[in-house]
Coordinates of C-alpha atoms in Angstrom, one line a residue:
X1 CA 0.5 52.6 21.9
X2 CA -1.9 49.7 22.1
X3 CA -1.5 47.5 25.2
X4 CA 0.1 44.1 24.4
X5 CA 2.6 41.6 25.7
X6 CA 5.2 39.3 24.2
X7 CA 8.0 36.9 25.0
X8 CA 11.8 37.3 24.4
X9 CA 13.4 34.2 23.1
X10 CA 16.0 33.9 20.3
X11 CA 15.6 31.3 17.5
X12 CA 18.7 29.4 18.9
X13 CA 16.8 28.7 22.1
X14 CA 14.0 26.8 20.4
X15 CA 13.8 23.0 20.9
X16 CA 14.6 20.6 18.1
X17 CA 17.0 17.8 17.2
X18 CA 19.9 19.5 15.4
X19 CA 22.1 21.3 17.9
X20 CA 20.3 24.7 17.8
X21 CA 16.8 26.1 17.3
X22 CA 15.7 26.5 13.7
X23 CA 12.9 27.4 11.3
X24 CA 11.3 24.0 11.6
X25 CA 8.2 22.5 13.3
X26 CA 9.2 23.8 16.8
X27 CA 9.0 27.4 15.5
X28 CA 5.4 26.8 14.5
X29 CA 4.6 25.1 17.8
X30 CA 6.1 28.1 19.6
X31 CA 3.9 30.5 17.6
X32 CA 0.9 28.3 18.5
X33 CA 1.8 28.6 22.2
X34 CA 2.1 32.4 21.9
X35 CA -1.2 32.8 20.1
X36 CA -3.0 30.5 22.5
X37 CA -1.6 32.4 25.5
X38 CA -2.7 35.8 24.3
X39 CA 0.8 37.1 23.5
X40 CA 1.0 39.5 20.5
X41 CA 4.8 39.7 20.1
X42 CA 7.8 37.3 19.8
X43 CA 11.0 39.2 20.2
X44 CA 14.2 37.7 18.9
X45 CA 17.9 38.7 18.8
X46 CA 19.9 39.7 15.6
X47 CA 19.6 37.3 12.7
X48 CA 23.1 38.0 11.4
X49 CA 25.9 35.4 11.4
X50 CA 27.3 35.3 14.9
X51 CA 31.0 35.7 15.7
X52 CA 33.5 33.1 17.0
X53 CA 32.1 33.6 20.5
X54 CA 28.6 32.9 19.2
X55 CA 27.4 36.5 19.8
X56 CA 24.8 37.7 17.4
X57 CA 25.9 41.3 18.2
X58 CA 29.1 40.9 16.3
X59 CA 29.1 39.7 12.7
X60 CA 30.8 39.7 9.3
X61 CA 27.8 41.7 7.9
X62 CA 24.7 43.6 9.2
X63 CA 22.9 42.1 6.1
X64 CA 23.9 38.5 6.7
X65 CA 21.6 35.7 7.9
X66 CA 22.6 32.9 10.3
X67 CA 22.8 29.6 8.3
X68 CA 22.6 27.5 11.6
X69 CA 18.9 28.4 11.7
X70 CA 18.2 26.6 8.5
X71 CA 15.7 23.7 9.0
X72 CA 17.5 20.5 8.0
X73 CA 14.3 18.3 7.7
X74 CA 13.1 20.8 5.1
X75 CA 16.3 20.4 3.1
X76 CA 15.9 16.6 3.4
X77 CA 12.4 16.7 2.1
X78 CA 13.7 18.6 -0.9
X79 CA 16.3 16.0 -1.6
X80 CA 19.2 18.3 -0.7
X81 CA 20.3 16.4 2.4
X82 CA 20.8 12.6 2.6
X83 CA 19.5 10.2 5.2
X84 CA 23.1 9.7 6.5
X85 CA 23.8 13.4 6.7
X86 CA 20.5 14.1 8.6
X87 CA 21.2 11.3 11.1
X88 CA 24.8 12.4 11.6
X89 CA 23.6 15.9 12.4
X90 CA 21.4 14.8 15.3
X91 CA 22.3 16.5 18.6
X92 CA 23.8 14.9 21.7
X93 CA 21.8 17.1 24.2
X94 CA 18.6 19.1 24.0
X95 CA 19.5 21.5 26.8
X96 CA 22.1 23.7 25.2
X97 CA 23.3 24.8 21.8
X98 CA 26.1 22.6 20.5
X99 CA 28.1 25.4 19.0
X100 CA 31.3 23.4 18.6
X101 CA 29.5 20.8 16.4
X102 CA 27.8 23.5 14.4
X103 CA 31.0 25.3 13.6
X104 CA 32.8 22.0 12.7
X105 CA 30.1 20.2 10.8
X106 CA 27.1 22.3 9.7
X107 CA 28.7 24.5 7.0
X108 CA 30.1 21.3 5.4
X109 CA 26.7 19.8 5.3
X110 CA 25.2 22.9 3.8
X111 CA 28.0 23.0 1.2
X112 CA 26.9 19.6 0.0
X113 CA 23.3 20.8 -0.1
X114 CA 24.4 23.8 -2.1
X115 CA 26.1 21.5 -4.7
X116 CA 22.9 19.4 -5.0
X117 CA 20.8 22.6 -5.4
X118 CA 23.1 23.8 -8.2
X119 CA 22.9 20.5 -10.0
X120 CA 19.1 20.3 -9.6
X121 CA 18.1 23.8 -10.5
X122 CA 20.9 24.7 -12.9
X123 CA 20.5 28.2 -14.4
X124 CA 17.1 28.2 -16.1
X125 CA 14.2 27.5 -13.8
X126 CA 11.8 29.3 -11.5
X127 CA 13.7 28.5 -8.3
X128 CA 17.0 29.7 -9.8
X129 CA 15.3 32.9 -11.0
X130 CA 13.8 33.5 -7.6
X131 CA 17.3 33.1 -6.1
X132 CA 18.8 35.5 -8.6
X133 CA 16.0 38.0 -7.8
X134 CA 16.8 37.7 -4.1
X135 CA 20.4 38.8 -4.6
X136 CA 19.4 41.5 -7.1
X137 CA 17.1 42.9 -4.5
X138 CA 19.6 42.4 -1.6
X139 CA 23.0 43.6 -2.9
X140 CA 24.5 43.9 0.6
X141 CA 23.8 40.3 1.2
X142 CA 25.4 39.4 -2.1
X143 CA 28.4 41.5 -1.0
X144 CA 28.5 39.5 2.2
X145 CA 28.7 36.2 0.2
X146 CA 31.5 37.5 -1.9
X147 CA 33.3 38.8 1.2
X148 CA 33.1 35.3 2.8
X149 CA 34.5 33.7 -0.4
X150 CA 37.4 36.2 -0.5
X151 CA 38.1 35.6 3.1
X152 CA 38.3 31.9 2.5
X153 CA 40.6 32.5 -0.5
X154 CA 42.8 34.6 1.8
X155 CA 43.2 32.1 4.5
X156 CA 40.6 33.7 6.8
X157 CA 42.7 36.8 7.4
X158 CA 41.0 40.2 8.0
X159 CA 40.1 42.0 4.7
X160 CA 42.8 44.7 5.4
X161 CA 45.4 41.9 4.9
X162 CA 44.1 40.3 1.8
X163 CA 46.4 39.5 -1.1
X164 CA 44.0 37.7 -3.5
X165 CA 41.0 39.2 -5.2
X166 CA 39.8 35.9 -6.6
X167 CA 37.0 34.5 -4.4
X168 CA 36.7 30.8 -3.5
X169 CA 33.9 29.6 -5.9
X170 CA 32.6 26.8 -3.6
X171 CA 32.6 29.1 -0.6
X172 CA 30.6 31.7 -2.5
X173 CA 28.1 29.0 -3.6
X174 CA 27.7 27.9 0.0
X175 CA 26.9 31.4 1.3
X176 CA 24.6 32.3 -1.6
X177 CA 22.6 29.1 -1.1
X178 CA 22.4 29.5 2.7
X179 CA 21.3 33.1 2.6
X180 CA 18.6 32.4 0.1
X181 CA 17.3 29.3 1.8
X182 CA 17.3 31.1 5.2
X183 CA 15.1 33.9 3.7
X184 CA 12.7 31.4 2.1
X185 CA 12.3 29.4 5.3
X186 CA 11.9 32.4 7.5
X187 CA 9.4 34.1 5.2
X188 CA 7.1 31.0 5.7
X189 CA 7.6 31.2 9.5
X190 CA 6.8 34.9 9.6
X191 CA 3.7 34.4 7.5
X192 CA 2.5 31.6 9.8
X193 CA 3.1 33.9 12.8
X194 CA 1.2 36.8 11.3
X195 CA -1.7 34.6 10.3
X196 CA -1.9 33.6 13.9
X197 CA -1.9 37.1 15.2
X198 CA 1.8 37.1 16.3
X199 CA 4.2 39.8 15.3
X200 CA 8.0 39.5 15.3
X201 CA 10.4 42.0 16.8
X202 CA 14.0 41.9 15.6
X203 CA 17.1 43.5 16.9
X204 CA 19.6 45.9 15.3
X205 CA 23.1 46.3 16.8
X206 CA 24.1 49.9 16.4
X207 CA 27.7 49.1 15.3
X208 CA 29.4 46.7 12.9
X209 CA 32.7 44.8 13.0
X210 CA 35.9 46.3 11.5
X211 CA 36.4 43.0 9.7
X212 CA 33.1 42.9 7.9
X213 CA 31.6 43.2 4.5
X214 CA 30.0 46.4 5.6
X215 CA 33.3 48.2 6.1
X216 CA 35.1 46.3 3.3
X217 CA 32.5 47.3 0.7
X218 CA 32.0 51.0 1.8
X219 CA 35.1 52.1 3.8
X220 CA 34.3 55.8 3.2
X221 CA 31.2 55.3 5.5
X222 CA 33.5 54.7 8.5
X223 CA 36.3 56.4 10.4
X224 CA 39.3 54.5 9.1
X225 CA 43.0 55.2 8.7
X226 CA 45.0 54.8 5.4
X227 CA 45.3 51.0 6.1
X228 CA 41.6 50.5 6.5
X229 CA 41.8 50.1 10.3
X230 CA 39.6 52.1 12.6
X231 CA 41.1 55.5 13.5
X232 CA 38.7 55.6 16.5
X233 CA 36.5 53.0 18.1
X234 CA 33.2 52.7 19.9
X235 CA 32.6 52.1 23.6
X236 CA 31.2 53.6 26.8
X237 CA 33.0 55.7 29.5
X238 CA 34.1 54.5 32.9
X239 CA 31.3 54.2 35.5
X240 CA 30.5 52.7 38.9
X241 CA 30.6 49.2 37.4
X242 CA 33.7 49.4 35.3
X243 CA 36.6 51.8 36.2
X244 CA 38.1 51.5 32.7
X245 CA 34.9 51.8 30.9
X246 CA 34.2 49.5 27.9
X247 CA 36.2 49.6 24.7
X248 CA 34.0 47.7 22.2
X249 CA 36.5 48.2 19.3
X250 CA 33.9 48.8 16.5
X251 CA 34.7 51.4 13.9
X252 CA 32.7 54.6 14.2
X253 CA 30.5 55.9 11.5
X254 CA 31.6 58.8 9.3
X255 CA 28.4 60.7 10.0
X256 CA 29.4 63.6 7.7
X257 CA 29.8 61.2 4.8
X258 CA 26.6 59.3 5.6
X259 CA 24.7 62.6 5.8
X260 CA 25.8 63.5 2.2
X261 CA 23.8 60.6 0.7
X262 CA 20.8 60.9 3.0
X263 CA 22.0 58.0 5.3
X264 CA 21.5 55.5 2.5
X265 CA 23.3 52.7 4.2
X266 CA 21.0 53.1 7.3
X267 CA 17.9 53.4 5.1
X268 CA 18.8 50.1 3.3
X269 CA 19.5 48.4 6.7
X270 CA 16.2 49.5 8.0
X271 CA 14.4 48.4 4.9
X272 CA 16.0 45.0 5.2
X273 CA 14.6 44.8 8.8
X274 CA 11.1 45.5 7.5
X275 CA 11.3 42.5 5.2
X276 CA 12.3 40.2 8.1
X277 CA 10.2 41.6 11.0
X278 CA 7.2 43.5 12.1
X279 CA 9.3 45.7 14.4
X280 CA 12.8 46.2 15.6
X281 CA 14.8 47.3 18.7
X282 CA 17.7 49.6 18.0
X283 CA 20.5 48.8 20.3
X284 CA 22.4 51.7 22.0
X285 CA 20.0 54.2 20.6
X286 CA 21.6 56.9 22.7
X287 CA 24.5 56.8 20.2
X288 CA 22.3 58.6 17.7
X289 CA 22.3 61.6 20.0
X290 CA 26.0 61.5 21.0
X291 CA 28.5 58.7 20.8
X292 CA 31.6 57.8 22.7
X293 CA 34.8 58.0 20.6
X294 CA 38.0 56.2 21.8
X295 CA 41.3 56.7 20.0
X296 CA 42.1 53.4 18.3
X297 CA 45.5 53.1 20.1
X298 CA 44.0 53.2 23.6
X299 CA 43.6 50.0 25.5
X300 CA 40.8 51.2 27.7
X301 CA 37.9 53.7 27.4
X302 CA 39.4 56.1 29.9
X303 CA 40.5 58.7 27.3
X304 CA 37.5 58.6 25.1
X305 CA 35.1 61.6 24.6
X306 CA 31.5 62.2 23.7
X307 CA 30.8 63.6 20.2
X308 CA 27.5 64.7 18.6
X309 CA 25.6 62.1 16.6
X310 CA 23.2 62.6 13.7
X311 CA 20.2 63.0 15.9
X312 CA 16.7 63.4 14.2
X313 CA 18.2 63.5 10.7
X314 CA 19.0 59.8 11.0
X315 CA 15.8 59.0 12.9
X316 CA 13.8 60.6 10.1
X317 CA 15.7 58.6 7.5
X318 CA 14.9 55.4 9.4
X319 CA 11.3 56.3 9.9
X320 CA 10.9 57.0 6.2
X321 CA 12.7 53.7 5.2
X322 CA 10.3 51.8 7.5
X323 CA 7.3 53.5 6.1
X324 CA 6.2 54.9 9.4
X325 CA 3.1 57.0 9.0
X326 CA 2.4 55.6 5.5
X327 CA 0.7 52.3 6.4
X328 CA -2.7 51.9 4.8
X329 CA -4.1 49.9 7.8
X330 CA -2.6 52.2 10.4
X331 CA -0.3 49.5 11.7
X332 CA 3.1 51.1 11.6
X333 CA 6.4 49.1 11.8
X334 CA 7.3 49.1 15.5
X335 CA 10.7 50.6 16.5
X336 CA 11.9 50.3 20.1
X337 CA 14.7 52.7 21.2
X338 CA 17.1 51.0 23.6
X339 CA 17.7 54.0 25.9
X340 CA 19.5 52.3 28.7
X341 CA 22.9 53.2 30.3
X342 CA 24.1 56.8 30.7
X343 CA 21.1 58.8 29.6
X344 CA 21.1 62.6 29.4
X345 CA 18.3 65.1 28.9
X346 CA 19.4 65.4 25.3
X347 CA 18.9 61.6 24.8
X348 CA 15.5 61.7 26.5
X349 CA 14.5 64.6 24.1
X350 CA 15.6 62.6 21.1
X351 CA 13.6 59.5 22.2
X352 CA 10.6 61.7 22.8
X353 CA 10.9 63.5 19.4
X354 CA 11.4 60.2 17.6
X355 CA 8.1 58.9 18.8
X356 CA 9.8 55.5 19.5
X357 CA 8.9 53.8 22.8
X358 CA 11.9 53.5 25.1
X359 CA 12.8 50.6 27.4
X360 CA 12.2 50.0 31.1
X361 CA 13.8 47.1 33.0
X362 CA 12.5 46.0 36.3
X363 CA 15.8 44.8 37.6
X364 CA 17.3 48.3 37.2
X365 CA 14.5 49.8 39.3
X366 CA 15.9 48.6 42.6
X367 CA 19.3 50.2 42.0
X368 CA 18.0 53.6 43.0
X369 CA 15.1 55.3 44.8
X370 CA 11.3 55.6 44.2
X371 CA 11.9 58.0 41.3
X372 CA 13.7 55.4 39.2
X373 CA 12.1 55.3 35.7
X374 CA 12.5 51.5 35.8
X375 CA 10.0 51.0 38.7
X376 CA 6.6 50.1 37.3
X377 CA 4.7 53.0 39.0
X378 CA 6.8 55.3 36.9
X379 CA 6.1 53.6 33.5
X380 CA 4.1 55.5 30.9
X381 CA 2.0 54.1 28.1
X382 CA 4.7 54.7 25.5
X383 CA 7.4 52.4 26.8
X384 CA 8.3 48.7 26.5
X385 CA 8.8 47.1 29.9
X386 CA 11.0 44.1 30.6
X387 CA 11.7 42.1 33.7
X388 CA 15.2 41.7 32.2
X389 CA 16.9 41.7 28.8
X390 CA 19.2 39.2 27.1
X391 CA 22.1 40.8 29.0
X392 CA 20.5 40.4 32.5
X393 CA 20.3 37.6 34.9
X394 CA 17.0 35.8 35.0
X395 CA 14.5 37.4 37.4
X396 CA 14.8 34.5 39.8
X397 CA 18.6 34.5 39.7
X398 CA 18.6 38.3 40.2
X399 CA 16.4 38.3 43.2
X400 CA 18.2 35.5 45.0
X401 CA 21.6 37.2 44.5
X402 CA 20.4 40.4 46.2
X403 CA 21.0 41.1 49.9
X404 CA 18.1 40.5 52.3
X405 CA 17.1 44.2 52.4
X406 CA 16.8 44.5 48.6
X407 CA 15.0 41.2 48.3
X408 CA 12.5 42.3 50.9
X409 CA 12.1 45.6 49.1
X410 CA 11.2 43.8 45.9
X411 CA 8.7 41.7 47.7
X412 CA 7.1 44.6 49.5
X413 CA 6.9 46.7 46.3
X414 CA 5.0 43.9 44.6
X415 CA 2.6 43.6 47.5
X416 CA 3.8 40.3 48.9
X417 CA 4.5 39.8 52.6
X418 CA 5.0 36.1 52.8
X419 CA 8.1 33.9 52.3
X420 CA 7.1 31.6 49.5
X421 CA 9.0 32.8 46.5
X422 CA 6.7 31.1 44.0
X423 CA 3.8 33.2 45.3
X424 CA 6.0 36.3 45.4
X425 CA 7.1 35.7 41.8
X426 CA 3.5 35.6 40.7
X427 CA 3.0 39.0 42.4
X428 CA 6.0 40.4 40.5
X429 CA 4.4 39.2 37.2
X430 CA 1.0 40.7 38.2
X431 CA 2.8 44.0 38.9
X432 CA 4.4 44.0 35.4
X433 CA 1.2 43.0 33.6
X434 CA -0.8 45.6 35.5
X435 CA 1.7 48.5 34.8
X436 CA 0.9 51.3 32.4
X437 CA 3.6 50.1 30.0
X438 CA 2.1 49.9 26.6
X439 CA 4.1 46.7 25.8
X440 CA 5.3 44.1 28.3
X441 CA 8.1 41.7 27.2
X442 CA 9.1 38.8 29.4
X443 CA 12.2 36.6 28.7
X444 CA 11.0 33.0 28.4
X445 CA 13.2 32.0 31.4
X446 CA 11.3 34.4 33.6
X447 CA 8.0 33.0 32.4
X448 CA 9.2 29.6 33.5
X449 CA 10.7 30.8 36.8
X450 CA 14.2 29.6 35.9
X451 CA 17.4 30.5 37.7
X452 CA 20.7 32.0 36.7
X453 CA 21.9 28.7 35.2
X454 CA 19.7 29.5 32.2
X455 CA 21.0 33.1 31.8
X456 CA 21.6 33.8 28.1
X457 CA 24.5 36.3 28.3
X458 CA 26.8 37.8 30.8
X459 CA 28.5 40.9 29.3
X460 CA 32.3 40.9 29.6
X461 CA 32.5 37.1 29.7
X462 CA 33.8 35.5 26.5
X463 CA 32.6 31.9 27.0
X464 CA 29.5 30.2 28.2
X465 CA 27.0 32.6 26.6
X466 CA 24.1 32.3 24.2
X467 CA 23.7 28.5 24.6
X468 CA 20.4 28.3 26.6
X469 CA 17.7 26.1 25.0
X470 CA 14.1 25.4 25.9
X471 CA 12.7 21.8 25.6
X472 CA 9.2 20.9 24.4
X473 CA 8.5 19.3 27.8
X474 CA 9.5 22.4 29.7
X475 CA 7.1 24.5 27.5
X476 CA 4.3 22.1 28.5
X477 CA 4.8 23.2 32.1
X478 CA 3.1 26.5 31.1
X479 CA -0.7 26.7 30.9
X480 CA -1.7 28.8 27.9
X481 CA -5.3 29.3 29.2
X482 CA -4.0 30.8 32.5
X483 CA -1.6 33.1 30.6
X484 CA -4.3 34.2 28.3
X485 CA -6.6 35.0 31.2
X486 CA -3.9 37.2 32.7
X487 CA -3.4 39.0 29.3
X488 CA -7.2 39.5 29.2
X489 CA -7.4 40.6 32.8
X490 CA -4.9 43.4 32.3
X491 CA -6.1 44.5 28.8
X492 CA -3.1 43.2 26.8
X493 CA -5.2 41.4 24.2

């Protein structure tokens, strides 16, 4: 694995004027910063439509695309958004995502843009043909659009309770427009990134929602009862941190059925990721080796059990769909195996046999002894090292919430004996850059030395997550030349 580095920041955290980050000028400015600083990768979170709690890890479709990322000035330049609409969409604050406004206003604005698009492009023109080709080539995304139109026609109820099979025409037009425009805009951003030497890493949640186009369109691929509800659900067992375990509630895959068609759904999902990104992180990769099954009627995860997963059969299907080993230039699609949590020898063996780099998280290194795989002296060259993930506190917040003994241990480990945290923090970054990890990924908050008030997500908390945003002025506090020098010094360019 070639030594490199990157930054973790979701699209929503980009600066801009319209309530959330988007595929506009700020995305290009961010790519310029990464390139100037010597970073090779930009890691983002899932691109699918987030749920009502704004989590991108729960969605109505694994093949959906978040319409809130669409760049409004681009639509304005094309005559699809009016002066008044653009002005009314301007945000009140640049410091956090305005999710309430987005949910109340943005889809209505995009619906008007979709009407104008239909009037302008009709049925016989190059743009309309390109749109039709997009949905022909992406049938799962087309299913998602129809699913959303049927959900609207059925009063927003879960698909298991639908009465009408006649979709809402305007709703389907909105979603077809938004999915196509998203793809067009993102394709340009990714092209710009690649031309500037920056690669994009996406994220794949392992499970899907019960009320989703995925389950609605192919119920035989999931473990469901006669009513279409999950017969067993996903989660993780009780541990030191949670006596009841975690009951996620997602339907489990019918692995026997998926095996019968060569894991076609997963192949198509992986193929979709290769169109959007240069690499992907597979969340909860250990579920491929064995997964925790909880009877649907249980309120906690206490009575769940581990069952064997598809293992290398699925890994091989994904590798094949991503063209790994077939690249003419030797640059394979990067797949990162999220191998955190309760990890057994069997899981370690699967990660090794897959050839995918696993994850190491510095914050986890100080929970145990010197043998912890998350301490930098134990990193190998085939791993991706993080100071923290989207689910962790920021590094600064983490350190200052530790007891004095642990805080001193962190400082000693990184070779710092003083009391100035800014100097100590620099020692922490040097330790990570100098480690053997093939790829180093830093959350943008850690690059900026920000505290816990900028934490992106706190698992188990339903509100107050995912809203962090960077401003252009804050980015200017970072010196690209200094960061580039560090990347050069430790061989990450």
